[in-house]
CSV table of N, CA and C in Angstrom, one decimal:
chain,number,residue,atom,x,y,z
R,99,MET,N,-11.2,-11.4,-52.5
R,99,MET,CA,-10.1,-11.5,-52.9
R,99,MET,C,-8.9,-10.2,-52.4
R,100,VAL,N,-7.7,-10.5,-52.2
R,100,VAL,CA,-6.4,-10.1,-51.7
R,100,VAL,C,-5.5,-9.8,-52.7
R,101,LYS,N,-5.2,-8.4,-52.9
R,101,LYS,CA,-4.0,-7.7,-53.9
R,101,LYS,C,-3.0,-7.4,-52.8
R,102,LEU,N,-1.8,-7.2,-53.3
R,102,LEU,CA,-0.7,-6.4,-52.8
R,102,LEU,C,0.3,-5.4,-53.2
R,103,ILE,N,0.6,-4.5,-53.0
R,103,ILE,CA,1.3,-3.5,-53.4
R,103,ILE,C,2.7,-3.7,-52.7
R,104,ALA,N,3.8,-4.1,-53.4
R,104,ALA,CA,4.9,-4.2,-52.5
R,104,ALA,C,6.3,-3.7,-53.3
R,105,GLY,N,7.1,-3.0,-52.2
R,105,GLY,CA,8.3,-2.5,-52.7
R,105,GLY,C,9.2,-1.7,-51.6
R,106,LYS,N,10.0,-1.5,-51.9
R,106,LYS,CA,11.2,-0.6,-50.5
R,106,LYS,C,10.4,0.4,-50.2
R,107,LYS,N,10.9,0.9,-49.1
R,107,LYS,CA,10.6,2.3,-48.6
R,107,LYS,C,10.7,3.3,-49.6
R,108,GLY,N,9.9,4.1,-50.1
R,108,GLY,CA,10.2,5.2,-51.0
R,108,GLY,C,10.0,4.9,-52.5
R,109,ALA,N,9.3,3.9,-52.7
R,109,ALA,CA,9.1,2.7,-54.1
R,109,ALA,C,7.8,3.6,-54.7
R,110,GLY,N,7.1,4.2,-54.0
R,110,GLY,CA,5.8,4.9,-54.3
R,110,GLY,C,4.6,4.0,-54.2
R,111,LYS,N,4.6,2.9,-53.1
R,111,LYS,CA,3.6,2.3,-52.9
R,111,LYS,C,2.2,3.3,-52.4
R,112,THR,N,2.4,3.9,-51.8
R,112,THR,CA,1.3,4.9,-51.2
R,112,THR,C,0.6,5.6,-52.1
R,113,LYS,N,1.5,6.3,-53.1
R,113,LYS,CA,0.9,6.9,-54.3
R,113,LYS,C,0.0,6.1,-55.2
R,114,LEU,N,0.6,4.6,-55.3
R,114,LEU,CA,0.0,3.8,-56.3
R,114,LEU,C,-1.6,3.3,-55.4
R,115,LEU,N,-1.3,3.3,-54.1
R,115,LEU,CA,-2.8,3.0,-53.5
R,115,LEU,C,-3.5,4.1,-53.5
R,116,ILE,N,-3.2,5.3,-53.3
R,116,ILE,CA,-4.3,6.4,-53.5
R,116,ILE,C,-4.8,6.6,-54.8
R,117,GLU,N,-4.0,6.6,-55.4
R,117,GLU,CA,-4.6,6.2,-56.9
R,117,GLU,C,-5.8,5.2,-57.0
R,118,ALA,N,-5.5,3.9,-56.6
R,118,ALA,CA,-6.2,2.8,-56.4
R,118,ALA,C,-7.4,3.2,-55.9
R,119,ILE,N,-7.2,3.9,-54.7
R,119,ILE,CA,-8.5,4.2,-53.9
R,119,ILE,C,-9.4,5.2,-54.5
R,120,HIS,N,-8.8,6.0,-55.2
R,120,HIS,CA,-9.7,7.1,-56.1
R,120,HIS,C,-10.5,6.2,-57.1
R,121,SER,N,-9.6,5.4,-58.0
R,121,SER,CA,-10.3,4.6,-58.9
R,121,SER,C,-11.7,3.6,-58.2
R,122,ALA,N,-11.2,3.0,-57.1
R,122,ALA,CA,-12.4,2.4,-56.6
R,122,ALA,C,-13.5,3.4,-56.1
R,123,GLU,N,-13.1,4.4,-55.6
R,123,GLU,CA,-14.4,5.3,-55.3
R,123,GLU,C,-15.0,5.9,-56.1
R,124,GLN,N,-14.4,6.0,-57.4
R,124,GLN,CA,-15.4,6.5,-58.6
R,124,GLN,C,-16.3,5.1,-59.2
R,125,ALA,N,-15.9,4.0,-59.3
R,125,ALA,CA,-16.2,3.0,-59.8
R,125,ALA,C,-17.3,2.1,-58.6
R,126,SER,N,-16.8,2.4,-57.4
R,126,SER,CA,-17.7,1.4,-56.5
R,126,SER,C,-19.4,1.7,-56.2
R,127,LYS,N,-20.1,0.5,-56.7
R,127,LYS,CA,-21.5,1.0,-56.3
R,127,LYS,C,-21.8,0.5,-54.9
R,128,GLY,N,-20.7,0.5,-54.0
R,128,GLY,CA,-20.7,0.1,-52.6
R,128,GLY,C,-20.1,1.5,-51.8
R,129,ASN,N,-19.6,0.5,-50.7
R,129,ASN,CA,-18.5,1.2,-49.8
R,129,ASN,C,-17.1,1.1,-50.0
R,130,VAL,N,-16.3,2.3,-49.9
R,130,VAL,CA,-14.5,1.8,-49.9
R,130,VAL,C,-14.0,2.3,-48.3
R,131,VAL,N,-13.4,1.6,-48.0
R,131,VAL,CA,-12.7,1.6,-46.6
R,131,VAL,C,-11.1,1.6,-46.9
R,132,ALA,N,-10.4,2.6,-46.2
R,132,ALA,CA,-9.3,2.7,-46.1
R,132,ALA,C,-8.4,2.6,-44.9
R,133,ILE,N,-7.8,1.8,-44.5
R,133,ILE,CA,-7.3,1.7,-43.2
R,133,ILE,C,-5.9,2.2,-43.1
R,134,GLN,N,-5.6,2.9,-42.1
R,134,GLN,CA,-4.2,3.6,-42.0
R,134,GLN,C,-3.8,3.4,-40.5
R,135,LEU,N,-2.1,3.5,-40.3
R,135,LEU,CA,-1.6,3.8,-39.3
R,135,LEU,C,-1.2,5.4,-38.7
R,136,GLY,N,-2.3,6.1,-38.3
R,136,GLY,CA,-2.1,7.3,-38.0
R,136,GLY,C,-3.1,8.5,-38.9
R,137,SER,N,-2.4,9.2,-39.5
R,137,SER,CA,-3.4,10.2,-40.3
R,137,SER,C,-3.1,10.3,-41.7
R,138,SER,N,-2.2,9.7,-42.0
R,138,SER,CA,-1.3,10.3,-43.3
R,138,SER,C,-2.2,10.3,-44.6
R,139,LEU,N,-3.1,9.5,-44.8
R,139,LEU,CA,-3.9,9.8,-46.1
R,139,LEU,C,-5.0,10.7,-46.0
R,140,ASN,N,-5.2,11.2,-45.0
R,140,ASN,CA,-6.4,12.0,-44.6
R,140,ASN,C,-6.7,13.1,-45.8
R,141,ILE,N,-5.5,13.9,-46.2
R,141,ILE,CA,-5.7,15.1,-47.0
R,141,ILE,C,-6.0,14.5,-48.6
R,142,ASP,N,-5.4,13.3,-48.6
R,142,ASP,CA,-5.3,12.8,-50.4
R,142,ASP,C,-6.9,11.8,-50.7
R,143,ILE,N,-7.5,11.5,-49.4
R,143,ILE,CA,-8.7,10.7,-49.9
R,143,ILE,C,-9.8,11.3,-49.8
R,144,TYR,N,-10.7,11.2,-50.9
R,144,TYR,CA,-12.0,11.9,-51.3
R,144,TYR,C,-12.9,11.7,-49.6
R,145,HIS,N,-13.7,12.4,-49.5
R,145,HIS,CA,-14.6,12.3,-48.4
R,145,HIS,C,-15.7,10.8,-48.3
R,146,LYS,N,-16.0,10.5,-49.5
R,146,LYS,CA,-16.8,9.2,-49.4
R,146,LYS,C,-16.1,8.3,-48.9
R,147,VAL,N,-14.8,8.1,-48.8
R,147,VAL,CA,-13.9,7.1,-48.4
R,147,VAL,C,-13.7,6.8,-47.2
R,148,ARG,N,-14.3,5.9,-46.5
R,148,ARG,CA,-14.1,5.9,-45.1
R,148,ARG,C,-12.8,5.6,-44.5
R,149,LEU,N,-12.3,6.4,-43.7
R,149,LEU,CA,-10.8,6.3,-43.1
R,149,LEU,C,-11.0,6.0,-41.6
R,150,ILE,N,-10.1,4.7,-41.5
R,150,ILE,CA,-10.1,4.4,-40.0
R,150,ILE,C,-8.5,4.4,-39.8
R,151,ASN,N,-8.0,5.1,-38.8
R,151,ASN,CA,-7.0,5.1,-38.1
R,151,ASN,C,-7.0,3.8,-37.2
R,152,ILE,N,-6.0,2.8,-37.5
R,152,ILE,CA,-6.1,1.5,-37.0
R,152,ILE,C,-5.5,1.6,-35.3
R,153,GLU,N,-4.8,2.8,-35.3
R,153,GLU,CA,-4.3,2.8,-33.9
R,153,GLU,C,-5.3,2.9,-32.8
R,154,ASP,N,-6.6,3.5,-33.4
R,154,ASP,CA,-7.7,3.7,-32.5
R,154,ASP,C,-8.3,2.4,-32.0
R,155,TYR,N,-8.1,1.3,-32.6
R,155,TYR,CA,-8.4,0.0,-32.4
R,155,TYR,C,-7.5,-1.1,-31.7
R,156,LYS,N,-6.4,-0.6,-31.2
R,156,LYS,CA,-5.4,-1.3,-30.7
R,156,LYS,C,-5.3,-2.5,-31.4
R,157,ILE,N,-5.1,-2.7,-32.8
R,157,ILE,CA,-4.9,-4.0,-33.4
R,157,ILE,C,-3.3,-3.9,-33.3
R,158,ALA,N,-2.8,-5.2,-32.9
R,158,ALA,CA,-1.2,-5.2,-32.6
R,158,ALA,C,-0.6,-6.6,-33.5
R,159,ASN,N,-1.5,-7.4,-33.9
R,159,ASN,CA,-0.9,-8.9,-34.3
R,159,ASN,C,-1.8,-9.2,-35.6
R,160,TYR,N,-1.5,-10.3,-36.2
R,160,TYR,CA,-2.0,-10.9,-37.3
R,160,TYR,C,-3.3,-11.3,-37.2
R,161,ASP,N,-3.7,-12.1,-36.2
R,161,ASP,CA,-5.1,-12.4,-35.9
R,161,ASP,C,-5.9,-11.0,-35.5
R,162,GLU,N,-5.7,-10.4,-34.9
R,162,GLU,CA,-6.3,-9.2,-34.8
R,162,GLU,C,-6.9,-8.5,-35.7
R,163,MET,N,-5.7,-8.4,-36.8
R,163,MET,CA,-6.1,-7.8,-38.2
R,163,MET,C,-6.9,-8.6,-39.1
R,164,ALA,N,-6.8,-9.6,-39.0
R,164,ALA,CA,-7.7,-10.7,-40.0
R,164,ALA,C,-9.1,-10.5,-39.3
R,165,GLY,N,-9.2,-10.8,-38.0
R,165,GLY,CA,-10.6,-10.4,-37.5
R,165,GLY,C,-11.2,-9.0,-37.6
R,166,PHE,N,-10.4,-8.2,-37.6
R,166,PHE,CA,-10.9,-6.5,-37.8
R,166,PHE,C,-11.6,-6.7,-38.9
R,167,VAL,N,-10.8,-7.1,-40.1
R,167,VAL,CA,-11.1,-7.2,-41.7
R,167,VAL,C,-12.6,-7.7,-41.7
R,168,SER,N,-12.6,-9.0,-41.1
R,168,SER,CA,-13.4,-9.9,-41.2
R,168,SER,C,-14.8,-9.0,-40.6
R,169,GLY,N,-14.7,-8.4,-39.5
R,169,GLY,CA,-15.9,-7.7,-38.6
R,169,GLY,C,-16.1,-6.5,-39.7
R,170,LEU,N,-15.0,-6.1,-40.4
R,170,LEU,CA,-15.8,-4.8,-41.3
R,170,LEU,C,-16.7,-5.5,-42.5
R,171,LEU,N,-16.3,-6.6,-43.0
R,171,LEU,CA,-16.9,-7.3,-43.9
R,171,LEU,C,-18.3,-7.8,-43.6
R,172,ALA,N,-18.3,-8.2,-42.0
R,172,ALA,CA,-19.7,-8.7,-41.7
R,172,ALA,C,-20.6,-7.7,-41.2
R,173,SER,N,-20.2,-6.5,-40.8
R,173,SER,CA,-21.1,-5.2,-40.6
R,173,SER,C,-21.4,-4.4,-41.6
R,174,ASN,N,-20.6,-4.7,-43.0
R,174,ASN,CA,-21.1,-3.8,-44.2
R,174,ASN,C,-20.9,-4.8,-45.2
R,175,TYR,N,-22.3,-5.4,-45.6
R,175,TYR,CA,-22.3,-6.1,-46.8
R,175,TYR,C,-22.1,-5.7,-48.2
R,176,ASP,N,-22.1,-4.4,-48.3
R,176,ASP,CA,-21.8,-3.6,-49.7
R,176,ASP,C,-20.5,-2.8,-49.6
R,177,CYS,N,-19.4,-3.4,-48.7
R,177,CYS,CA,-18.0,-2.9,-49.0
R,177,CYS,C,-17.6,-3.8,-49.9
R,178,THR,N,-17.2,-2.9,-51.1
R,178,THR,CA,-16.6,-3.6,-52.0
R,178,THR,C,-15.1,-3.6,-52.2
R,179,ASP,N,-14.3,-2.5,-51.3
R,179,ASP,CA,-13.0,-2.2,-51.5
R,179,ASP,C,-12.3,-2.0,-50.0
R,180,ILE,N,-11.5,-2.5,-49.5
R,180,ILE,CA,-10.6,-2.2,-48.3
R,180,ILE,C,-9.3,-2.1,-48.6
R,181,PHE,N,-8.8,-0.8,-48.3
R,181,PHE,CA,-7.3,-0.7,-48.9
R,181,PHE,C,-6.6,-0.7,-47.2
R,182,VAL,N,-5.3,-1.3,-47.1
R,182,VAL,CA,-4.5,-0.9,-45.9
R,182,VAL,C,-3.1,-0.8,-46.4
R,183,ASP,N,-2.6,0.5,-45.7
R,183,ASP,CA,-1.5,1.0,-46.1
R,183,ASP,C,-0.5,0.6,-44.8
R,184,GLY,N,0.9,-0.1,-45.6
R,184,GLY,CA,1.8,-0.2,-44.5
R,184,GLY,C,1.6,-1.4,-43.4
R,185,ILE,N,0.9,-2.4,-44.2
R,185,ILE,CA,0.8,-3.7,-43.1
R,185,ILE,C,2.1,-4.2,-42.0
R,186,LEU,N,3.2,-4.1,-42.3
R,186,LEU,CA,4.0,-4.6,-41.7
R,186,LEU,C,4.5,-3.7,-40.6
R,187,ARG,N,3.9,-2.4,-40.7
R,187,ARG,CA,4.4,-1.4,-39.5
R,187,ARG,C,2.9,-1.6,-38.6
R,188,ILE,N,1.8,-2.2,-39.2
R,188,ILE,CA,0.7,-2.4,-38.4
R,188,ILE,C,0.9,-3.9,-37.6
R,189,VAL,N,1.2,-5.0,-38.1
R,189,VAL,CA,1.4,-6.1,-37.5
R,189,VAL,C,2.6,-6.7,-37.2
R,190,GLY,N,3.6,-6.5,-37.7
R,190,GLY,CA,4.9,-6.8,-37.4
R,190,GLY,C,5.6,-7.3,-38.6
R,191,ARG,N,6.5,-7.8,-38.6
R,191,ARG,CA,7.6,-8.3,-40.0
R,191,ARG,C,7.8,-10.0,-39.8
R,192,ASP,N,6.7,-10.9,-39.5
R,192,ASP,CA,6.9,-12.1,-39.5
R,192,ASP,C,6.1,-12.7,-40.8
R,193,LEU,N,6.9,-12.6,-42.0
R,193,LEU,CA,6.1,-12.6,-43.5
R,193,LEU,C,5.4,-14.0,-43.4
R,194,ASP,N,5.9,-15.0,-42.6
R,194,ASP,CA,5.2,-16.5,-42.6
R,194,ASP,C,3.5,-15.8,-42.0
R,195,LYS,N,3.4,-15.3,-41.1
R,195,LYS,CA,2.1,-15.4,-40.4
R,195,LYS,C,1.4,-14.2,-41.2
R,196,VAL,N,2.5,-13.2,-42.1
R,196,VAL,CA,1.4,-12.3,-42.7
R,196,VAL,C,1.0,-12.9,-43.9
R,197,GLY,N,1.7,-13.8,-44.6
R,197,GLY,CA,1.1,-15.0,-45.3
R,197,GLY,C,0.0,-15.6,-45.0
R,198,GLU,N,-0.3,-16.4,-44.0
R,198,GLU,CA,-1.3,-16.9,-43.1
R,198,GLU,C,-2.7,-15.9,-43.1
R,199,MET,N,-2.2,-14.6,-42.9
R,199,MET,CA,-3.4,-13.4,-42.7
R,199,MET,C,-4.0,-13.5,-43.8
R,200,PHE,N,-3.2,-13.2,-44.9
R,200,PHE,CA,-3.7,-12.8,-46.2
R,200,PHE,C,-4.5,-14.2,-46.7
R,201,ASP,N,-3.9,-15.2,-46.4
R,201,ASP,CA,-5.0,-16.2,-46.6
R,201,ASP,C,-6.4,-16.2,-45.8
R,202,LYS,N,-6.3,-16.2,-44.7
R,202,LYS,CA,-7.6,-15.8,-43.9
R,202,LYS,C,-8.6,-14.5,-44.7
R,203,ILE,N,-7.8,-13.5,-44.8
R,203,ILE,CA,-8.7,-12.3,-45.3
R,203,ILE,C,-9.2,-12.6,-46.6
R,204,ALA,N,-8.5,-13.4,-47.4
R,204,ALA,CA,-8.8,-13.4,-49.0
R,204,ALA,C,-10.1,-14.7,-48.5
R,205,THR,N,-10.0,-15.7,-47.7
R,205,THR,CA,-11.4,-16.5,-47.5
R,205,THR,C,-12.4,-15.8,-47.3
R,206,VAL,N,-12.4,-14.9,-46.2
R,206,VAL,CA,-13.4,-14.1,-45.8
R,206,VAL,C,-13.8,-12.9,-46.6
R,207,SER,N,-13.1,-12.6,-47.6
R,207,SER,CA,-13.3,-11.4,-48.5
R,207,SER,C,-14.0,-12.0,-49.6
R,208,GLY,N,-13.7,-13.0,-50.1
R,208,GLY,CA,-14.3,-14.0,-51.5
R,208,GLY,C,-14.1,-13.0,-52.7
R,209,GLU,N,-15.0,-13.2,-53.6
R,209,GLU,CA,-14.9,-12.7,-54.9
R,209,GLU,C,-15.9,-10.9,-55.0
R,210,ASN,N,-16.3,-10.9,-54.1
R,210,ASN,CA,-16.9,-9.5,-53.8
R,210,ASN,C,-16.3,-8.4,-53.4
R,211,THR,N,-15.1,-8.6,-52.5
R,211,THR,CA,-14.5,-7.6,-51.9
R,211,THR,C,-12.9,-7.4,-52.1
R,212,THR,N,-12.2,-6.7,-52.6
R,212,THR,CA,-11.0,-6.6,-52.7
R,212,THR,C,-10.3,-5.9,-51.8
R,213,VAL,N,-9.5,-6.5,-51.1
R,213,VAL,CA,-8.7,-6.1,-49.9
R,213,VAL,C,-7.2,-5.9,-50.5
R,214,THR,N,-6.9,-4.7,-50.5
R,214,THR,CA,-5.2,-4.3,-51.2
R,214,THR,C,-4.6,-3.7,-49.9
R,215,PHE,N,-3.5,-4.5,-49.7
R,215,PHE,CA,-2.1,-4.2,-48.9
R,215,PHE,C,-1.0,-3.5,-49.5
R,216,THR,N,-0.4,-2.4,-48.5
R,216,THR,CA,0.8,-2.2,-49.1
R,216,THR,C,1.9,-2.8,-48.1
R,217,ILE,N,2.7,-3.2,-48.8
R,217,ILE,CA,3.9,-4.0,-47.6
R,217,ILE,C,5.2,-3.4,-48.2
R,218,SER,N,6.1,-2.9,-47.2
R,218,SER,CA,7.6,-2.2,-47.3
R,218,SER,C,8.5,-3.5,-47.4
R,219,ALA,N,8.6,-4.2,-48.4
R,219,ALA,CA,9.7,-5.2,-48.6
R,219,ALA,C,10.1,-5.3,-50.0
R,220,ASP,N,11.3,-5.9,-50.2
R,220,ASP,CA,11.5,-5.9,-51.5
R,220,ASP,C,11.0,-7.2,-52.2
R,221,VAL,N,10.5,-7.2,-53.4
R,221,VAL,CA,9.7,-8.6,-53.4
R,221,VAL,C,10.5,-9.8,-53.4
R,222,ASP,N,11.8,-9.7,-53.8
R,222,ASP,CA,12.5,-11.1,-53.8
R,222,ASP,C,12.9,-11.5,-52.1
R,223,ASP,N,12.4,-10.8,-51.2
R,223,ASP,CA,12.1,-11.3,-49.8
R,223,ASP,C,11.1,-11.7,-49.3
R,224,LEU,N,10.2,-11.7,-50.3
R,224,LEU,CA,8.7,-11.8,-49.7
R,224,LEU,C,8.7,-13.4,-50.0
R,225,THR,N,7.8,-14.3,-49.0
R,225,THR,CA,7.6,-15.6,-49.3
R,225,THR,C,6.8,-16.0,-50.3
R,226,GLU,N,6.8,-17.1,-50.8
R,226,GLU,CA,5.9,-17.5,-52.1
R,226,GLU,C,4.5,-17.7,-51.8
R,227,ASN,N,4.2,-17.7,-50.2
R,227,ASN,CA,2.8,-17.6,-49.6
R,227,ASN,C,1.9,-16.3,-50.0
R,228,ILE,N,3.2,-15.3,-50.0
R,228,ILE,CA,2.6,-13.7,-50.1
R,228,ILE,C,2.8,-13.1,-51.6
R,229,LYS,N,3.9,-14.0,-52.2
R,229,LYS,CA,4.0,-13.6,-53.6
R,229,LYS,C,2.6,-13.6,-54.4
R,230,LYS,N,1.9,-14.8,-54.4
R,230,LYS,CA,1.0,-15.2,-55.0
R,230,LYS,C,-0.4,-13.9,-54.7
R,231,TYR,N,0.1,-12.9,-54.0
R,231,TYR,CA,-1.2,-11.8,-54.1
R,231,TYR,C,-0.5,-10.4,-54.6
R,232,LEU,N,0.6,-10.5,-55.2
R,232,LEU,CA,1.2,-9.4,-55.8
R,232,LEU,C,0.1,-8.9,-57.2
R,233,LYS,N,-0.1,-7.5,-57.2
R,233,LYS,CA,-1.0,-7.1,-58.1
R,233,LYS,C,-0.5,-6.9,-59.4
């Protein structure tokens, strides 16, 4: 399942994401993963959450990101939640391709894993293929 937290820069998306990560960590009977560009979340996240700096893996486009998430799910069958902060900074701003990537990730994550993304864009500017994932 894919969920999306959208809004313009400075709208509080990362704060909402951190709250969601804390809630998932408390409720999860499996593993929680947070993916970020850099190390901005390091001091805000509990140590039980696996933090991944996506820069370490040289992910540069939509297919690579979908493949990375698929690999996480394939290697960790008890991953209940994955959080990705700032998806447009990671893969680019082609919203049609972002929507296609979300569809791929929704297919592989199924109902057992929730993958939550933050996206810095006005909701009105999002494509219909992306809006269907709004939280």
